[in-house]
XYZ file of C-alpha atoms in Angstrom:
302
model
C 23.365 9.501 -37.373
C 20.238 10.205 -35.365
C 17.255 12.429 -35.957
C 16.978 14.310 -32.653
C 14.028 16.260 -31.301
C 14.741 18.788 -28.545
C 11.713 19.349 -26.310
C 11.838 22.050 -23.648
C 9.712 21.744 -20.512
C 10.001 24.916 -18.376
C 8.251 23.210 -15.477
C 8.753 25.007 -12.164
C 5.885 23.594 -10.132
C 7.366 20.424 -8.658
C 10.113 21.818 -6.430
C 10.592 24.217 -3.583
C 13.087 26.609 -5.224
C 12.252 28.742 -8.227
C 14.315 29.028 -11.374
C 14.249 25.694 -13.211
C 11.708 27.123 -15.656
C 14.711 28.863 -17.236
C 16.612 25.607 -17.595
C 15.587 24.828 -21.192
C 16.685 28.268 -22.381
C 19.989 27.982 -20.521
C 20.795 24.600 -22.084
C 19.943 25.927 -25.529
C 22.184 28.946 -24.934
C 24.909 26.499 -23.892
C 24.770 25.148 -27.442
C 23.138 21.756 -27.151
C 21.766 21.961 -30.693
C 25.059 23.108 -32.196
C 27.025 20.415 -30.376
C 24.719 17.651 -31.605
C 24.621 19.004 -35.150
C 28.432 19.027 -35.190
C 28.326 15.278 -34.534
C 26.389 14.814 -37.750
C 22.929 14.457 -36.213
C 19.854 16.132 -37.640
C 18.494 18.281 -34.818
C 15.022 19.765 -34.703
C 14.041 22.005 -31.812
C 10.346 21.399 -31.124
C 10.082 24.375 -28.759
C 8.665 24.358 -25.237
C 5.646 22.641 -23.728
C 3.243 25.304 -22.454
C 3.648 25.404 -18.683
C 1.883 27.588 -16.083
C 3.804 29.452 -13.390
C 3.125 29.012 -9.668
C 1.958 32.635 -9.418
C -1.027 31.854 -11.642
C -2.230 28.730 -9.830
C -3.268 27.514 -6.394
C -0.994 24.851 -4.914
C -3.923 22.623 -3.943
C -3.289 19.521 -1.844
C -0.249 20.282 0.378
C 0.866 16.649 0.059
C 1.131 16.902 -3.754
C 1.391 20.578 -4.604
C 0.293 21.654 -8.109
C -0.237 18.008 -9.070
C -3.125 18.750 -11.469
C -1.090 21.331 -13.374
C 1.922 19.013 -13.438
C -0.297 16.232 -14.751
C -1.490 18.449 -17.604
C 2.082 19.372 -18.557
C 3.123 15.709 -18.437
C 0.201 14.692 -20.665
C 1.246 17.325 -23.217
C 4.849 16.138 -23.031
C 3.710 12.524 -23.349
C 1.922 13.332 -26.608
C 4.855 15.328 -27.990
C 7.517 12.754 -27.086
C 5.371 9.895 -28.372
C 5.047 11.709 -31.701
C 8.845 11.966 -31.781
C 9.241 8.247 -31.179
C 6.654 7.468 -33.856
C 8.573 9.629 -36.321
C 11.738 7.647 -35.624
C 13.348 10.512 -33.718
C 15.330 10.489 -30.492
C 13.679 12.845 -27.971
C 15.883 14.863 -25.632
C 13.705 16.493 -22.994
C 15.210 19.540 -21.298
C 13.834 20.653 -17.942
C 12.497 21.957 -15.830
C 11.982 19.908 -12.676
C 12.114 16.124 -12.588
C 8.374 15.630 -12.275
C 8.304 15.992 -16.087
C 9.645 12.420 -16.311
C 6.135 11.158 -15.604
C 5.410 12.296 -19.172
C 8.681 11.631 -20.990
C 9.207 8.117 -19.600
C 5.540 7.298 -20.190
C 6.022 8.106 -23.885
C 9.052 5.827 -24.112
C 7.124 3.094 -22.290
C 4.244 3.322 -24.755
C 6.688 3.257 -27.677
C 8.271 0.111 -26.214
C 4.850 -1.409 -25.563
C 3.937 -0.983 -29.233
C 6.943 -3.157 -30.014
C 5.684 -5.800 -27.621
C 8.473 -5.312 -25.090
C 8.984 -3.480 -21.781
C 11.050 -0.331 -21.261
C 14.319 -0.186 -19.383
C 14.904 2.891 -17.215
C 18.151 4.278 -15.811
C 17.439 7.049 -13.300
C 20.646 9.021 -12.672
C 20.015 11.202 -9.642
C 21.189 12.104 -6.156
C 17.634 11.338 -5.030
C 15.363 8.345 -5.605
C 12.256 10.445 -6.363
C 10.147 7.625 -4.910
C 8.234 9.583 -2.308
C 4.447 9.529 -2.399
C 1.894 11.912 -0.891
C 1.832 9.570 2.100
C 5.602 9.738 2.694
C 6.592 13.243 1.584
C 7.693 15.838 4.067
C 7.514 18.733 1.626
C 4.676 17.980 -0.791
C 7.062 18.715 -3.677
C 6.039 16.531 -6.600
C 9.513 16.494 -8.170
C 10.323 13.951 -5.435
C 7.589 11.592 -6.651
C 7.833 10.836 -10.409
C 9.617 7.495 -10.157
C 7.054 6.255 -7.644
C 4.340 7.230 -10.138
C 6.101 5.506 -13.050
C 6.270 2.309 -10.995
C 2.504 2.518 -10.509
C 2.291 4.150 -7.093
C 0.889 7.534 -6.051
C 0.397 10.298 -6.941
C -2.277 8.693 -9.064
C -2.562 11.773 -11.281
C 0.974 11.146 -12.543
C 0.785 7.358 -12.461
C -2.056 7.492 -15.004
C -0.392 9.813 -17.536
C -0.944 8.118 -20.880
C -3.946 6.212 -19.532
C -2.306 3.175 -17.944
C 0.017 2.053 -15.186
C 2.689 1.024 -14.356
C 5.073 2.367 -17.000
C 8.150 0.464 -15.866
C 8.841 -2.706 -13.887
C 11.166 -2.671 -10.877
C 13.325 -5.364 -12.458
C 14.099 -3.112 -15.416
C 14.628 0.049 -13.337
C 18.063 1.132 -12.115
C 18.943 4.099 -9.897
C 22.486 5.427 -10.206
C 24.268 7.977 -8.014
C 21.840 7.945 -5.086
C 23.133 9.639 -1.936
C 20.307 11.600 -0.300
C 17.139 9.736 0.733
C 14.417 10.566 3.229
C 14.085 7.943 5.976
C 10.613 6.838 4.868
C 11.719 6.902 1.265
C 14.512 4.444 2.097
C 11.841 1.971 3.155
C 9.966 2.519 -0.114
C 13.099 1.969 -2.186
C 14.057 -1.214 -0.310
C 10.559 -2.643 -0.704
C 10.201 -1.694 -4.380
C 12.572 -4.196 -5.959
C 14.377 -1.600 -8.093
C 18.131 -1.914 -8.531
C 20.122 0.787 -6.731
C 23.732 1.872 -7.119
C 24.591 4.501 -4.537
C 27.603 6.800 -4.629
C 29.232 4.352 -2.208
C 28.865 1.640 -4.851
C 30.403 3.961 -7.436
C 33.283 4.744 -5.071
C 33.939 1.053 -4.436
C 33.313 -0.412 -7.892
C 34.064 2.517 -10.177
C 31.668 4.477 -12.373
C 32.402 2.381 -15.465
C 31.518 -0.897 -13.778
C 28.338 0.532 -12.257
C 27.006 1.981 -15.506
C 27.820 -1.232 -17.380
C 25.832 -3.196 -14.797
C 22.987 -0.684 -15.047
C 22.855 -1.103 -18.827
C 22.836 -4.884 -18.511
C 19.929 -4.774 -16.043
C 17.832 -2.118 -17.827
C 18.609 -3.499 -21.270
C 17.832 -7.151 -20.597
C 14.893 -8.196 -22.812
C 13.668 -4.597 -23.201
C 12.917 -2.473 -26.266
C 15.541 0.064 -25.163
C 16.597 2.278 -22.296
C 15.279 5.671 -21.284
C 17.914 7.665 -19.375
C 16.540 10.288 -16.989
C 19.472 12.416 -15.824
C 19.107 14.899 -12.974
C 22.056 17.299 -12.943
C 22.108 17.166 -9.141
C 23.692 13.707 -9.432
C 26.878 15.621 -10.231
C 28.942 17.204 -7.509
C 28.092 20.885 -6.896
C 31.691 21.711 -7.819
C 30.787 21.026 -11.482
C 27.004 21.535 -11.308
C 26.157 24.317 -8.838
C 23.004 25.368 -10.690
C 20.533 22.822 -9.315
C 17.721 23.205 -6.813
C 18.814 20.466 -4.398
C 22.629 20.196 -4.494
C 24.257 17.422 -2.473
C 28.007 17.189 -1.981
C 29.825 14.015 -2.983
C 28.378 13.454 -6.441
C 29.783 12.393 -9.793
C 32.824 14.300 -10.935
C 33.260 15.622 -14.471
C 34.914 12.549 -15.945
C 32.604 10.095 -14.157
C 29.548 11.853 -15.574
C 30.966 11.913 -19.081
C 32.193 8.338 -18.878
C 28.713 7.206 -17.908
C 27.260 8.920 -20.967
C 30.024 7.626 -23.235
C 29.430 4.035 -22.100
C 25.686 4.480 -22.584
C 26.381 5.749 -26.091
C 28.625 2.785 -26.879
C 25.895 0.369 -25.763
C 23.509 1.747 -28.424
C 20.448 0.997 -26.297
C 19.267 4.512 -25.365
C 15.999 5.596 -26.979
C 15.406 8.875 -25.069
C 17.148 11.236 -22.676
C 15.965 13.674 -20.002
C 18.237 16.448 -18.721
C 16.515 18.054 -15.762
C 16.772 20.412 -12.771
C 19.095 22.980 -14.367
C 18.523 26.181 -12.375
C 20.263 29.234 -13.892
C 19.338 31.380 -10.874
C 21.730 29.298 -8.766
C 24.342 28.698 -11.464
C 27.760 30.256 -12.086
C 28.284 31.570 -15.642
C 25.850 28.940 -16.999
C 28.309 26.137 -16.178
C 25.602 23.607 -15.217
C 23.740 24.196 -18.486
C 27.019 23.842 -20.394
C 27.619 20.550 -18.589
C 24.141 19.354 -19.585
C 24.814 20.200 -23.227
C 28.196 18.462 -23.090
C 26.675 15.356 -21.518
C 24.050 15.196 -24.261
C 26.863 15.209 -26.816
C 28.646 12.375 -24.989
C 25.419 10.369 -24.882
C 24.958 10.865 -28.620
C 28.385 9.725 -29.729
C 31.011 12.375 -29.097
C 34.375 10.635 -28.797
C 37.648 11.660 -27.195
C 39.542 10.224 -30.186
């Protein structure tokens, strides 16, 4: 059984719709700790990373709004998650918007680096999050963290932890993509990352796609960091997200992906991000996040 650290990141600076700062509380209320404890894991809630609110800060550069504040939060998360790895724990980071991954994935990358091997990354999301300040139409930094992790701009996030890049394109897999900006499509094509769109999932099946993703991200790596944006799921099962897009993973596809990841025994960290209780119905998206964490950590049907 695993020693699990829950780390809340009520980060609400990276997107255009308010409310994800309440995501960590909602997922806790949905019973993530109780569900994981029931599986026999030792769960320690490490509390929340201190995060400023937009009302207390100036947005700054309109092409990368609040990037300095987001950088500071990601550095704090990096230190906390790295401590968890060093203690032999499995960090589950609860967001908060997806820009937090610049800190959580950086910690996993450093942990892998200390073992002399690269990190594998599976980015489960409706969006690629590979915009940069040069390509963004909104200036929302939650659309940029994967670009930063691959060593691109925004530089403030790319340098979290003091080095770049954190992951190599050959070990990075995007799953569930279905909503890309036109300029972002060019960035994704040129990057060399592996992409499985919802069309691929429709044609090949979710099980086949996630098995391929594990093989790619797990090949000659120290382990796999899974960064899961709840908007990858269809709004019918996950309405409480800031950027819902119809045509996403259904309930069983999402759980099957997590169950197969669990069976592979290669995951070393998990992000659950973009839960927005303001837009949710009876906390169902937070409940889904808690359930998916349990599936990723070994809950079986039989």
